[in-house]
PDB file of C-alpha atoms in Angstrom:
ATOM      1  CA  MET A  14      85.367  58.323  53.182  1.00 45.00           C
ATOM      2  CA  GLY A  15      88.604  58.065  54.496  1.00 51.00           C
ATOM      3  CA  ARG A  16      89.654  61.222  52.747  1.00 46.00           C
ATOM      4  CA  LYS A  17      86.673  63.195  53.892  1.00 49.00           C
ATOM      5  CA  ARG A  18      87.159  61.899  57.868  1.00 49.00           C
ATOM      6  CA  GLU A  19      91.153  62.933  57.661  1.00 50.00           C
ATOM      7  CA  LEU A  20      90.018  66.530  56.417  1.00 49.00           C
ATOM      8  CA  ALA A  21      87.301  66.963  58.809  1.00 50.00           C
ATOM      9  CA  PHE A  22      89.701  66.362  61.633  1.00 45.00           C
ATOM     10  CA  ALA A  23      91.819  68.522  60.533  1.00 45.00           C
ATOM     11  CA  MET A  24      89.778  71.062  59.937  1.00 47.00           C
ATOM     12  CA  ALA A  25      88.469  70.652  63.530  1.00 46.00           C
ATOM     13  CA  PHE A  26      92.262  70.342  64.824  1.00 46.00           C
ATOM     14  CA  LEU A  27      93.188  73.733  62.972  1.00 46.00           C
ATOM     15  CA  ALA A  28      90.071  75.671  64.767  1.00 47.00           C
ATOM     16  CA  GLY A  29      90.771  74.037  68.241  1.00 50.00           C
ATOM     17  CA  THR A  30      94.397  75.290  67.986  1.00 46.00           C
ATOM     18  CA  ALA A  31      92.926  78.596  66.539  1.00 43.00           C
ATOM     19  CA  LEU A  32      90.601  78.818  69.264  1.00 41.00           C
ATOM     20  CA  ALA A  33      93.304  77.377  72.176  1.00 43.00           C
ATOM     21  CA  ALA A  34      95.527  80.348  70.919  1.00 42.00           C
ATOM     22  CA  ALA A  35      93.086  82.880  70.950  1.00 42.00           C
ATOM     23  CA  THR A  36      92.083  81.762  74.483  1.00 45.00           C
ATOM     24  CA  VAL A  37      95.944  82.058  75.418  1.00 44.00           C
ATOM     25  CA  LYS A  38      96.051  85.707  73.987  1.00 48.00           C
ATOM     26  CA  GLN A  39      93.436  86.387  76.056  1.00 52.00           C
ATOM     27  CA  ASP A  40      93.951  84.761  79.153  1.00 65.00           C
ATOM     28  CA  ALA A  41      97.535  86.749  78.560  1.00 70.00           C
ATOM     29  CA  SER A  42      96.219  90.328  78.084  1.00 70.00           C
ATOM     30  CA  LEU A  43      94.555  89.778  81.158  1.00 83.00           C
ATOM     31  CA  GLU A  44      97.191  88.430  82.985  1.00 87.00           C
ATOM     32  CA  GLU A  45      98.976  91.346  81.682  1.00 90.00           C
ATOM     33  CA  ALA A  46      96.502  93.804  83.070  1.00 92.00           C
ATOM     34  CA  HIS A  47      96.498  92.316  86.800  1.00 92.00           C
ATOM     35  CA  GLN A  48     100.166  92.938  86.613  1.00 93.00           C
ATOM     36  CA  ALA A  49      99.594  96.191  85.724  1.00 94.00           C
ATOM     37  CA  TYR A  50      97.301  96.880  88.538  1.00 95.00           C
ATOM     38  CA  GLU A  51      99.031  95.359  91.151  1.00 92.00           C
ATOM     39  CA  ALA A  52     101.858  97.808  89.702  1.00 91.00           C
ATOM     40  CA  ALA A  53      99.383 100.840  90.139  1.00 92.00           C
ATOM     41  CA  ASP A  54     100.174 101.634  86.643  1.00 95.00           C
ATOM     42  CA  TYR A  55      96.303 101.907  85.866  1.00 97.00           C
ATOM     43  CA  THR A  56      96.245 103.734  82.568  1.00 97.00           C
ATOM     44  CA  LYS A  57      98.121 100.386  80.881  1.00 96.00           C
ATOM     45  CA  ALA A  58      95.180  98.225  83.065  1.00 97.00           C
ATOM     46  CA  ILE A  59      92.712 100.200  81.624  1.00 97.00           C
ATOM     47  CA  GLN A  60      94.361  99.930  77.666  1.00 96.00           C
ATOM     48  CA  GLU A  61      94.751  96.090  78.416  1.00 95.00           C
ATOM     49  CA  LEU A  62      90.990  95.991  80.229  1.00 96.00           C
ATOM     50  CA  LEU A  63      89.115  97.671  77.346  1.00 96.00           C
ATOM     51  CA  GLU A  64      91.071  95.351  74.662  1.00 93.00           C
ATOM     52  CA  ALA A  65      90.118  92.168  76.797  1.00 94.00           C
ATOM     53  CA  ALA A  66      86.375  93.495  76.835  1.00 95.00           C
ATOM     54  CA  ALA A  67      85.927  94.201  73.082  1.00 94.00           C
ATOM     55  CA  LYS A  68      86.666  90.218  72.199  1.00 92.00           C
ATOM     56  CA  GLU A  69      85.196  89.277  75.778  1.00 94.00           C
ATOM     57  CA  PRO A  70      81.781  91.490  76.205  1.00 95.00           C
ATOM     58  CA  GLN A  71      79.989  89.306  78.418  1.00 96.00           C
ATOM     59  CA  ASN A  72      82.967  89.275  81.136  1.00 96.00           C
ATOM     60  CA  GLY A  73      81.563  91.036  84.649  1.00 97.00           C
ATOM     61  CA  ASP A  74      85.178  90.451  85.925  1.00 97.00           C
ATOM     62  CA  ILE A  75      86.823  92.720  83.150  1.00 97.00           C
ATOM     63  CA  GLN A  76      84.273  95.347  83.919  1.00 98.00           C
ATOM     64  CA  LEU A  77      85.067  95.317  87.517  1.00 98.00           C
ATOM     65  CA  LEU A  78      88.628  95.572  87.354  1.00 97.00           C
ATOM     66  CA  LEU A  79      87.917  98.481  84.870  1.00 98.00           C
ATOM     67  CA  ALA A  80      85.793  99.937  87.641  1.00 98.00           C
ATOM     68  CA  LYS A  81      88.610  99.809  90.268  1.00 98.00           C
ATOM     69  CA  SER A  82      91.307 101.265  87.737  1.00 98.00           C
ATOM     70  CA  TYR A  83      89.153 104.090  86.945  1.00 98.00           C
ATOM     71  CA  LEU A  84      88.491 104.979  90.816  1.00 98.00           C
ATOM     72  CA  GLU A  85      92.147 104.610  91.194  1.00 97.00           C
ATOM     73  CA  LEU A  86      93.013 107.505  88.446  1.00 97.00           C
ATOM     74  CA  GLN A  87      89.839 109.313  89.826  1.00 96.00           C
ATOM     75  CA  GLU A  88      88.004 108.715  86.873  1.00 97.00           C
ATOM     76  CA  ARG A  89      84.341 108.225  88.772  1.00 98.00           C
ATOM     77  CA  ASP A  90      81.654 108.688  85.693  1.00 98.00           C
ATOM     78  CA  ALA A  91      83.679 105.800  83.786  1.00 98.00           C
ATOM     79  CA  ALA A  92      84.124 103.399  86.690  1.00 98.00           C
ATOM     80  CA  ILE A  93      80.427 104.042  87.414  1.00 98.00           C
ATOM     81  CA  ARG A  94      79.673 103.072  83.570  1.00 98.00           C
ATOM     82  CA  SER A  95      82.050  99.772  83.952  1.00 98.00           C
ATOM     83  CA  ALA A  96      80.314  99.027  87.575  1.00 98.00           C
ATOM     84  CA  GLU A  97      76.961  99.113  85.864  1.00 98.00           C
ATOM     85  CA  LYS A  98      78.078  96.910  82.757  1.00 98.00           C
ATOM     86  CA  ALA A  99      79.317  94.286  85.440  1.00 98.00           C
ATOM     87  CA  VAL A 100      75.844  94.351  87.514  1.00 98.00           C
ATOM     88  CA  ALA A 101      74.011  94.242  84.175  1.00 98.00           C
ATOM     89  CA  LEU A 102      76.175  91.239  83.349  1.00 98.00           C
ATOM     90  CA  ASP A 103      75.459  89.650  86.375  1.00 98.00           C
ATOM     91  CA  LEU A 104      72.634  90.571  88.816  1.00 98.00           C
ATOM     92  CA  GLN A 105      72.923  88.336  91.429  1.00 98.00           C
ATOM     93  CA  ASN A 106      76.820  89.274  92.099  1.00 98.00           C
ATOM     94  CA  SER A 107      77.627  91.016  95.503  1.00 98.00           C
ATOM     95  CA  VAL A 108      80.533  92.099  94.853  1.00 98.00           C
ATOM     96  CA  TYR A 109      79.832  93.887  91.070  1.00 98.00           C
ATOM     97  CA  HIS A 110      76.868  95.373  93.715  1.00 98.00           C
ATOM     98  CA  GLU A 111      79.497  96.390  95.985  1.00 98.00           C
ATOM     99  CA  TRP A 112      81.884  98.172  93.979  1.00 98.00           C
ATOM    100  CA  LEU A 113      78.893  99.990  92.078  1.00 98.00           C
ATOM    101  CA  GLY A 114      78.296 101.488  95.185  1.00 98.00           C
ATOM    102  CA  ARG A 115      81.728 102.291  95.973  1.00 98.00           C
ATOM    103  CA  ALA A 116      81.518 104.256  92.383  1.00 98.00           C
ATOM    104  CA  TYR A 117      78.661 105.682  93.577  1.00 98.00           C
ATOM    105  CA  GLY A 118      80.120 106.955  96.669  1.00 97.00           C
ATOM    106  CA  GLU A 119      83.083 108.433  95.336  1.00 97.00           C
ATOM    107  CA  LYS A 120      81.372 110.406  92.788  1.00 97.00           C
ATOM    108  CA  ALA A 121      78.670 111.576  95.583  1.00 97.00           C
ATOM    109  CA  ASP A 122      81.744 112.979  97.839  1.00 95.00           C
ATOM    110  CA  HIS A 123      82.724 114.975  94.732  1.00 95.00           C
ATOM    111  CA  ALA A 124      79.605 116.300  93.414  1.00 94.00           C
ATOM    112  CA  GLY A 125      77.060 119.315  94.227  1.00 93.00           C
ATOM    113  CA  TRP A 126      74.930 119.091  97.585  1.00 91.00           C
ATOM    114  CA  PHE A 127      71.580 117.867  95.128  1.00 92.00           C
ATOM    115  CA  SER A 128      73.353 115.347  93.036  1.00 95.00           C
ATOM    116  CA  ALA A 129      75.246 114.326  96.373  1.00 96.00           C
ATOM    117  CA  ILE A 130      71.616 113.177  97.333  1.00 96.00           C
ATOM    118  CA  SER A 131      70.732 111.013  94.463  1.00 97.00           C
ATOM    119  CA  LEU A 132      73.806 109.211  94.182  1.00 97.00           C
ATOM    120  CA  ALA A 133      74.174 108.771  98.029  1.00 97.00           C
ATOM    121  CA  LYS A 134      70.901 107.366  97.849  1.00 97.00           C
ATOM    122  CA  LYS A 135      72.397 105.002  94.829  1.00 98.00           C
ATOM    123  CA  THR A 136      75.336 104.236  97.225  1.00 98.00           C
ATOM    124  CA  ARG A 137      73.496 102.575  99.794  1.00 98.00           C
ATOM    125  CA  LYS A 138      70.812 100.756  97.647  1.00 98.00           C
ATOM    126  CA  GLU A 139      73.583  98.898  96.008  1.00 98.00           C
ATOM    127  CA  PHE A 140      75.422  97.942  99.370  1.00 98.00           C
ATOM    128  CA  GLN A 141      72.467  96.794 100.974  1.00 98.00           C
ATOM    129  CA  THR A 142      71.916  94.959  97.577  1.00 98.00           C
ATOM    130  CA  ALA A 143      75.199  93.444  98.113  1.00 98.00           C
ATOM    131  CA  VAL A 144      74.725  92.338 101.408  1.00 98.00           C
ATOM    132  CA  GLU A 145      71.733  90.920 100.963  1.00 98.00           C
ATOM    133  CA  LEU A 146      73.093  88.766  98.231  1.00 98.00           C
ATOM    134  CA  ASP A 147      75.927  87.699 100.138  1.00 98.00           C
ATOM    135  CA  SER A 148      75.994  87.612 104.113  1.00 95.00           C
ATOM    136  CA  ARG A 149      79.273  87.073 104.226  1.00 96.00           C
ATOM    137  CA  ASN A 150      80.426  89.879 102.025  1.00 98.00           C
ATOM    138  CA  PHE A 151      82.407  91.330 105.175  1.00 98.00           C
ATOM    139  CA  SER A 152      83.610  94.515 103.133  1.00 97.00           C
ATOM    140  CA  ALA A 153      80.305  95.486 101.483  1.00 98.00           C
ATOM    141  CA  ARG A 154      78.484  95.122 105.109  1.00 98.00           C
ATOM    142  CA  GLN A 155      81.502  96.913 106.502  1.00 98.00           C
ATOM    143  CA  ALA A 156      80.568  99.752 103.990  1.00 98.00           C
ATOM    144  CA  LEU A 157      76.998  99.490 104.532  1.00 98.00           C
ATOM    145  CA  ILE A 158      77.656  99.916 107.835  1.00 98.00           C
ATOM    146  CA  GLU A 159      80.008 103.082 107.507  1.00 98.00           C
ATOM    147  CA  PHE A 160      77.756 104.310 105.439  1.00 98.00           C
ATOM    148  CA  ASP A 161      74.519 104.238 107.973  1.00 97.00           C
ATOM    149  CA  CYS A 162      76.894 105.838 110.988  1.00 97.00           C
ATOM    150  CA  SER A 163      78.508 108.830 108.870  1.00 96.00           C
ATOM    151  CA  ALA A 164      75.362 109.459 106.593  1.00 95.00           C
ATOM    152  CA  PRO A 165      72.419 111.695 107.315  1.00 95.00           C
ATOM    153  CA  GLY A 166      68.934 109.971 107.570  1.00 95.00           C
ATOM    154  CA  ILE A 167      68.105 112.323 104.397  1.00 95.00           C
ATOM    155  CA  VAL A 168      70.067 109.792 102.242  1.00 95.00           C
ATOM    156  CA  GLY A 169      69.236 107.014 103.974  1.00 95.00           C
ATOM    157  CA  GLY A 170      71.983 106.792 106.687  1.00 95.00           C
ATOM    158  CA  GLY A 171      71.513 106.415 110.647  1.00 96.00           C
ATOM    159  CA  GLU A 172      73.050 104.597 113.430  1.00 96.00           C
ATOM    160  CA  ASP A 173      70.120 102.497 114.648  1.00 96.00           C
ATOM    161  CA  LYS A 174      70.404 100.771 110.696  1.00 97.00           C
ATOM    162  CA  ALA A 175      73.688  99.865 111.888  1.00 97.00           C
ATOM    163  CA  GLN A 176      73.480  98.114 114.772  1.00 97.00           C
ATOM    164  CA  PRO A 177      71.844  95.170 113.815  1.00 97.00           C
ATOM    165  CA  HIS A 178      74.595  94.388 111.307  1.00 97.00           C
ATOM    166  CA  ILE A 179      77.172  95.014 113.888  1.00 98.00           C
ATOM    167  CA  LYS A 180      75.360  92.416 115.924  1.00 97.00           C
ATOM    168  CA  GLU A 181      75.532  89.853 113.037  1.00 96.00           C
ATOM    169  CA  LEU A 182      78.758  91.080 111.985  1.00 97.00           C
ATOM    170  CA  MET A 183      80.008  89.945 115.828  1.00 97.00           C
ATOM    171  CA  ALA A 184      78.488  86.757 115.207  1.00 96.00           C
ATOM    172  CA  LEU A 185      79.803  85.581 112.361  1.00 96.00           C
ATOM    173  CA  ASP A 186      83.857  86.955 112.941  1.00 97.00           C
ATOM    174  CA  ALA A 187      84.491  88.736 116.064  1.00 98.00           C
ATOM    175  CA  ALA A 188      87.414  90.837 114.557  1.00 98.00           C
ATOM    176  CA  GLU A 189      85.127  92.030 111.747  1.00 98.00           C
ATOM    177  CA  GLY A 190      82.063  92.865 114.202  1.00 98.00           C
ATOM    178  CA  HIS A 191      84.545  94.653 116.991  1.00 98.00           C
ATOM    179  CA  TYR A 192      85.642  96.618 113.850  1.00 98.00           C
ATOM    180  CA  ALA A 193      82.599  97.715 112.653  1.00 98.00           C
ATOM    181  CA  ALA A 194      81.833  98.921 116.151  1.00 98.00           C
ATOM    182  CA  GLY A 195      84.983 100.899 116.238  1.00 98.00           C
ATOM    183  CA  ASN A 196      84.635 102.560 112.651  1.00 98.00           C
ATOM    184  CA  CYS A 197      81.456 103.615 113.848  1.00 98.00           C
ATOM    185  CA  ARG A 198      82.443 104.799 117.102  1.00 97.00           C
ATOM    186  CA  ARG A 199      85.054 106.547 114.977  1.00 97.00           C
ATOM    187  CA  GLN A 200      82.406 108.311 112.848  1.00 96.00           C
ATOM    188  CA  LYS A 201      80.603 109.785 115.723  1.00 96.00           C
ATOM    189  CA  LYS A 202      84.104 110.821 116.768  1.00 96.00           C
ATOM    190  CA  ASP A 203      84.107 108.921 120.057  1.00 97.00           C
ATOM    191  CA  PHE A 204      87.427 107.984 120.305  1.00 97.00           C
ATOM    192  CA  ALA A 205      88.005 106.339 123.407  1.00 98.00           C
ATOM    193  CA  ALA A 206      85.035 103.627 122.530  1.00 98.00           C
ATOM    194  CA  ALA A 207      86.379 103.265 118.861  1.00 98.00           C
ATOM    195  CA  ASP A 208      90.150 102.681 120.793  1.00 98.00           C
ATOM    196  CA  GLU A 209      88.386 100.007 122.846  1.00 98.00           C
ATOM    197  CA  GLU A 210      86.527  98.177 119.864  1.00 98.00           C
ATOM    198  CA  PHE A 211      89.677  98.258 117.339  1.00 98.00           C
ATOM    199  CA  THR A 212      92.091  96.655 120.021  1.00 98.00           C
ATOM    200  CA  LYS A 213      89.622  93.705 120.614  1.00 98.00           C
ATOM    201  CA  ALA A 214      89.201  93.925 116.286  1.00 98.00           C
ATOM    202  CA  LEU A 215      93.151  92.832 116.560  1.00 98.00           C
ATOM    203  CA  GLU A 216      93.174  90.791 119.498  1.00 98.00           C
ATOM    204  CA  SER A 217      90.755  88.536 117.603  1.00 97.00           C
ATOM    205  CA  HIS A 218      92.953  87.561 114.519  1.00 96.00           C
ATOM    206  CA  PRO A 219      91.342  89.656 111.885  1.00 97.00           C
ATOM    207  CA  LYS A 220      92.299  88.211 108.310  1.00 95.00           C
ATOM    208  CA  SER A 221      91.493  91.047 106.457  1.00 96.00           C
ATOM    209  CA  ALA A 222      94.583  92.909 105.573  1.00 97.00           C
ATOM    210  CA  GLU A 223      92.301  96.078 104.648  1.00 97.00           C
ATOM    211  CA  LEU A 224      90.974  96.055 107.877  1.00 97.00           C
ATOM    212  CA  ILE A 225      94.132  95.681 109.794  1.00 98.00           C
ATOM    213  CA  TYR A 226      95.600  98.760 108.218  1.00 98.00           C
ATOM    214  CA  ASP A 227      92.473 100.841 108.078  1.00 98.00           C
ATOM    215  CA  ILE A 228      92.540 100.930 111.918  1.00 98.00           C
ATOM    216  CA  GLY A 229      96.697 101.330 111.340  1.00 98.00           C
ATOM    217  CA  ASP A 230      95.249 104.692 109.634  1.00 97.00           C
ATOM    218  CA  TYR A 231      93.453 105.160 112.472  1.00 98.00           C
ATOM    219  CA  ALA A 232      96.571 105.022 114.708  1.00 98.00           C
ATOM    220  CA  LEU A 233      99.020 106.801 112.732  1.00 98.00           C
ATOM    221  CA  LYS A 234      96.468 109.785 112.764  1.00 97.00           C
ATOM    222  CA  ARG A 235      96.116 109.482 116.893  1.00 97.00           C
ATOM    223  CA  GLU A 236      99.710 108.653 116.380  1.00 97.00           C
ATOM    224  CA  GLN A 237      99.597 105.855 118.709  1.00 98.00           C
ATOM    225  CA  GLY A 238     102.886 104.016 118.414  1.00 98.00           C
ATOM    226  CA  GLU A 239     102.089 101.033 120.461  1.00 98.00           C
ATOM    227  CA  ARG A 240      98.939 100.136 118.362  1.00 98.00           C
ATOM    228  CA  LEU A 241     100.931 100.349 115.040  1.00 98.00           C
ATOM    229  CA  MET A 242     103.347  97.844 116.078  1.00 98.00           C
ATOM    230  CA  VAL A 243     100.410  95.682 116.258  1.00 98.00           C
ATOM    231  CA  VAL A 244      99.150  96.577 113.078  1.00 98.00           C
ATOM    232  CA  ALA A 245     102.042  95.738 111.660  1.00 98.00           C
ATOM    233  CA  ASP A 246     102.158  92.267 113.196  1.00 98.00           C
ATOM    234  CA  ALA A 247      98.704  91.438 112.243  1.00 98.00           C
ATOM    235  CA  GLY A 248      99.368  92.951 108.942  1.00 97.00           C
ATOM    236  CA  GLU A 249     102.415  90.846 107.983  1.00 97.00           C
ATOM    237  CA  ARG A 250     100.768  87.507 109.309  1.00 96.00           C
ATOM    238  CA  SER A 251      97.971  88.278 107.162  1.00 96.00           C
ATOM    239  CA  ALA A 252      99.469  89.714 104.103  1.00 96.00           C
ATOM    240  CA  PRO A 253     102.879  88.564 104.223  1.00 95.00           C
ATOM    241  CA  ASN A 254     104.089  90.328 100.700  1.00 93.00           C
ATOM    242  CA  ASP A 255     101.953  93.504 101.335  1.00 95.00           C
ATOM    243  CA  PRO A 256     104.379  96.835 102.054  1.00 95.00           C
ATOM    244  CA  ARG A 257     102.037  98.545 104.255  1.00 97.00           C
ATOM    245  CA  GLY A 258     103.566  96.543 107.469  1.00 97.00           C
ATOM    246  CA  LYS A 259     106.872  98.469 106.537  1.00 97.00           C
ATOM    247  CA  PHE A 260     105.354 102.138 106.704  1.00 98.00           C
ATOM    248  CA  PHE A 261     103.117 101.155 110.243  1.00 98.00           C
ATOM    249  CA  ARG A 262     106.072  99.349 111.409  1.00 98.00           C
ATOM    250  CA  GLY A 263     108.734 102.042 110.900  1.00 98.00           C
ATOM    251  CA  VAL A 264     106.252 104.793 111.971  1.00 98.00           C
ATOM    252  CA  GLY A 265     105.366 102.806 115.394  1.00 98.00           C
ATOM    253  CA  LEU A 266     109.393 102.465 116.393  1.00 98.00           C
ATOM    254  CA  PHE A 267     109.788 106.337 115.695  1.00 98.00           C
ATOM    255  CA  LEU A 268     106.761 107.323 117.802  1.00 98.00           C
ATOM    256  CA  GLN A 269     107.920 104.787 120.468  1.00 97.00           C
ATOM    257  CA  LYS A 270     111.853 106.217 120.145  1.00 97.00           C
ATOM    258  CA  GLU A 271     113.112 102.786 119.505  1.00 96.00           C
ATOM    259  CA  LYS A 272     115.272 101.365 116.769  1.00 96.00           C
ATOM    260  CA  PRO A 273     116.256 104.809 114.719  1.00 96.00           C
ATOM    261  CA  GLU A 274     118.137 103.038 112.359  1.00 97.00           C
ATOM    262  CA  GLU A 275     115.390 100.261 111.578  1.00 98.00           C
ATOM    263  CA  ALA A 276     112.853 102.772 111.527  1.00 98.00           C
ATOM    264  CA  GLU A 277     114.458 104.840 108.975  1.00 98.00           C
ATOM    265  CA  ARG A 278     115.172 101.913 106.720  1.00 98.00           C
ATOM    266  CA  LEU A 279     111.759 100.317 106.748  1.00 98.00           C
ATOM    267  CA  LEU A 280     109.932 103.998 105.558  1.00 98.00           C
ATOM    268  CA  GLN A 281     112.768 104.427 103.104  1.00 97.00           C
ATOM    269  CA  GLU A 282     112.127 101.004 101.496  1.00 97.00           C
ATOM    270  CA  TYR A 283     108.253 101.606 102.002  1.00 97.00           C
ATOM    271  CA  ALA A 284     108.795 105.072 100.152  1.00 95.00           C
ATOM    272  CA  ARG A 285     110.768 103.647  96.830  1.00 93.00           C
ATOM    273  CA  ARG A 286     108.049 100.437  96.585  1.00 87.00           C
ATOM    274  CA  ALA A 287     104.976 102.219  98.095  1.00 87.00           C
ATOM    275  CA  PRO A 288     102.430 101.635  95.357  1.00 87.00           C
ATOM    276  CA  LYS A 289     100.145 104.556  94.506  1.00 89.00           C
ATOM    277  CA  ARG A 290      96.702 102.989  95.702  1.00 93.00           C
ATOM    278  CA  SER A 291      93.677 103.840  97.537  1.00 92.00           C
ATOM    279  CA  GLY A 292      94.394 102.383 101.379  1.00 91.00           C
ATOM    280  CA  HIS A 293      97.902 102.438 101.121  1.00 96.00           C
ATOM    281  CA  PRO A 294      99.963 104.988 103.007  1.00 96.00           C
ATOM    282  CA  SER A 295     101.152 107.548  99.958  1.00 95.00           C
ATOM    283  CA  PRO A 296     105.240 107.215  99.454  1.00 95.00           C
ATOM    284  CA  ALA A 297     104.851 111.710 100.440  1.00 96.00           C
ATOM    285  CA  SER A 298     103.866 110.088 104.157  1.00 97.00           C
ATOM    286  CA  ALA A 299     106.248 108.244 103.975  1.00 97.00           C
ATOM    287  CA  HIS A 300     108.909 111.099 103.298  1.00 97.00           C
ATOM    288  CA  VAL A 301     107.246 113.094 105.816  1.00 97.00           C
ATOM    289  CA  TRP A 302     107.798 110.783 108.314  1.00 98.00           C
ATOM    290  CA  LEU A 303     111.384 110.476 107.603  1.00 98.00           C
ATOM    291  CA  GLY A 304     111.694 114.375 107.448  1.00 97.00           C
ATOM    292  CA  ARG A 305     110.235 113.958 111.407  1.00 97.00           C
ATOM    293  CA  LEU A 306     112.514 110.909 112.196  1.00 98.00           C
ATOM    294  CA  TYR A 307     115.750 113.292 110.924  1.00 97.00           C
ATOM    295  CA  GLU A 308     114.504 115.963 112.584  1.00 96.00           C
ATOM    296  CA  SER A 309     114.197 114.454 116.087  1.00 96.00           C
ATOM    297  CA  LYS A 310     118.186 113.233 115.302  1.00 95.00           C
ATOM    298  CA  SER A 311     118.768 116.904 114.599  1.00 95.00           C
ATOM    299  CA  GLU A 312     119.849 116.125 110.984  1.00 95.00           C
ATOM    300  CA  THR A 313     117.951 119.477 109.450  1.00 94.00           C
ATOM    301  CA  GLU A 314     119.440 119.067 106.253  1.00 95.00           C
ATOM    302  CA  ASN A 315     117.849 115.573 105.505  1.00 96.00           C
ATOM    303  CA  ALA A 316     114.461 116.888 107.279  1.00 96.00           C
ATOM    304  CA  LYS A 317     114.094 119.461 104.645  1.00 96.00           C
ATOM    305  CA  LYS A 318     114.894 117.347 101.629  1.00 96.00           C
ATOM    306  CA  GLU A 319     112.424 114.614 102.989  1.00 97.00           C
ATOM    307  CA  PHE A 320     109.824 117.297 103.834  1.00 97.00           C
ATOM    308  CA  GLU A 321     110.469 118.656 100.019  1.00 96.00           C
ATOM    309  CA  SER A 322     110.273 115.243  98.455  1.00 96.00           C
ATOM    310  CA  ALA A 323     106.814 114.839 100.037  1.00 96.00           C
ATOM    311  CA  LEU A 324     105.696 118.121  98.715  1.00 96.00           C
ATOM    312  CA  ARG A 325     107.187 117.445  95.400  1.00 96.00           C
ATOM    313  CA  LEU A 326     104.581 114.278  95.688  1.00 94.00           C
ATOM    314  CA  ASP A 327     101.803 115.918  97.420  1.00 94.00           C
ATOM    315  CA  PRO A 328     101.577 119.799  97.216  1.00 95.00           C
ATOM    316  CA  LYS A 329      99.135 119.652  99.503  1.00 93.00           C
ATOM    317  CA  ASN A 330     100.479 117.987 102.091  1.00 95.00           C
ATOM    318  CA  LYS A 331      99.811 119.832 105.656  1.00 94.00           C
ATOM    319  CA  MET A 332     102.471 117.804 107.697  1.00 94.00           C
ATOM    320  CA  ALA A 333     105.100 118.688 104.897  1.00 95.00           C
ATOM    321  CA  GLN A 334     104.462 122.386 105.416  1.00 95.00           C
ATOM    322  CA  GLU A 335     104.378 122.530 108.657  1.00 93.00           C
ATOM    323  CA  GLY A 336     107.616 120.826 108.723  1.00 91.00           C
ATOM    324  CA  LEU A 337     109.678 123.224 106.584  1.00 91.00           C
ATOM    325  CA  LYS A 338     107.636 125.915 108.127  1.00 89.00           C
ATOM    326  CA  LYS A 339     109.983 124.947 111.308  1.00 84.00           C
ATOM    327  CA  PHE A 340     112.995 125.530 109.788  1.00 81.00           C
ATOM    328  CA  LYS A 341     111.859 128.967 107.671  1.00 75.00           C
ATOM    329  CA  LYS A 342     111.470 130.432 111.385  1.00 66.00           C
ATOM    330  CA  GLY A 343     113.859 129.066 112.803  1.00 59.00           C
TER     331      GLY A 343
END
């Protein structure tokens, strides 16, 4: 009996060791996928995630990251499939519904009129479900508010639907509420009201880097140098390792005609580090602003090189095209 017990213990130990080794390997694979995603190597991330999904088909988080990775590569159908799988695995997960809505929305933006209507309705339904499942999923609520403020009634949009959500957000988090109000006014091209609400949002100590830097994108388009400096300060407090603070500070300094050497350094650093990710200014944008900076210093050759670098990265970049046109005319 003693020998049998020893053999049983040994077998159990070996089985446990094998299971632990498999778990470690699986964890390592997921870690590599996360690292690849953060490094904007979405192809590698997808490769790792597909292997992980084959071993762990009930893991919705794997499908979520797959959906996000596919969206970054603009593979919208694949993103929808992965997000639908995530939702099917956990119907009560607010984040899964939010990202399924985002995937439907991306497809709607690039679909024909008839298909876009159906996809837009699905988009709103998923955002609405995400909010119903978790009232504090602020990014889902912001997505729903933006949809309602920008989409026509034929697909379920309407500013009247957004207003109750904006009021609820104001009560839950002032920064989120003022941002939502400002974003709604931006959709309606009421920029004076948007300015006022975005100022209040930044003054309310926002926690979300995405919220902060979306205001930065608004300020960039309107060339609001002072606001860009506030955005950079708030963003660096919220997410110290996020490179977007360097970009917005660099542009802010340029627009305010202050510390050109620091502006140059920050924009060059961002151009080197910038991940290719939605919600982040592109490396091409950094080169454009460097071109404008050199142009302001009458460094013509450096300016031309930066505009040309921007166009190599983004051949449709209008600011770079306009920058080079000036030199050709000259």
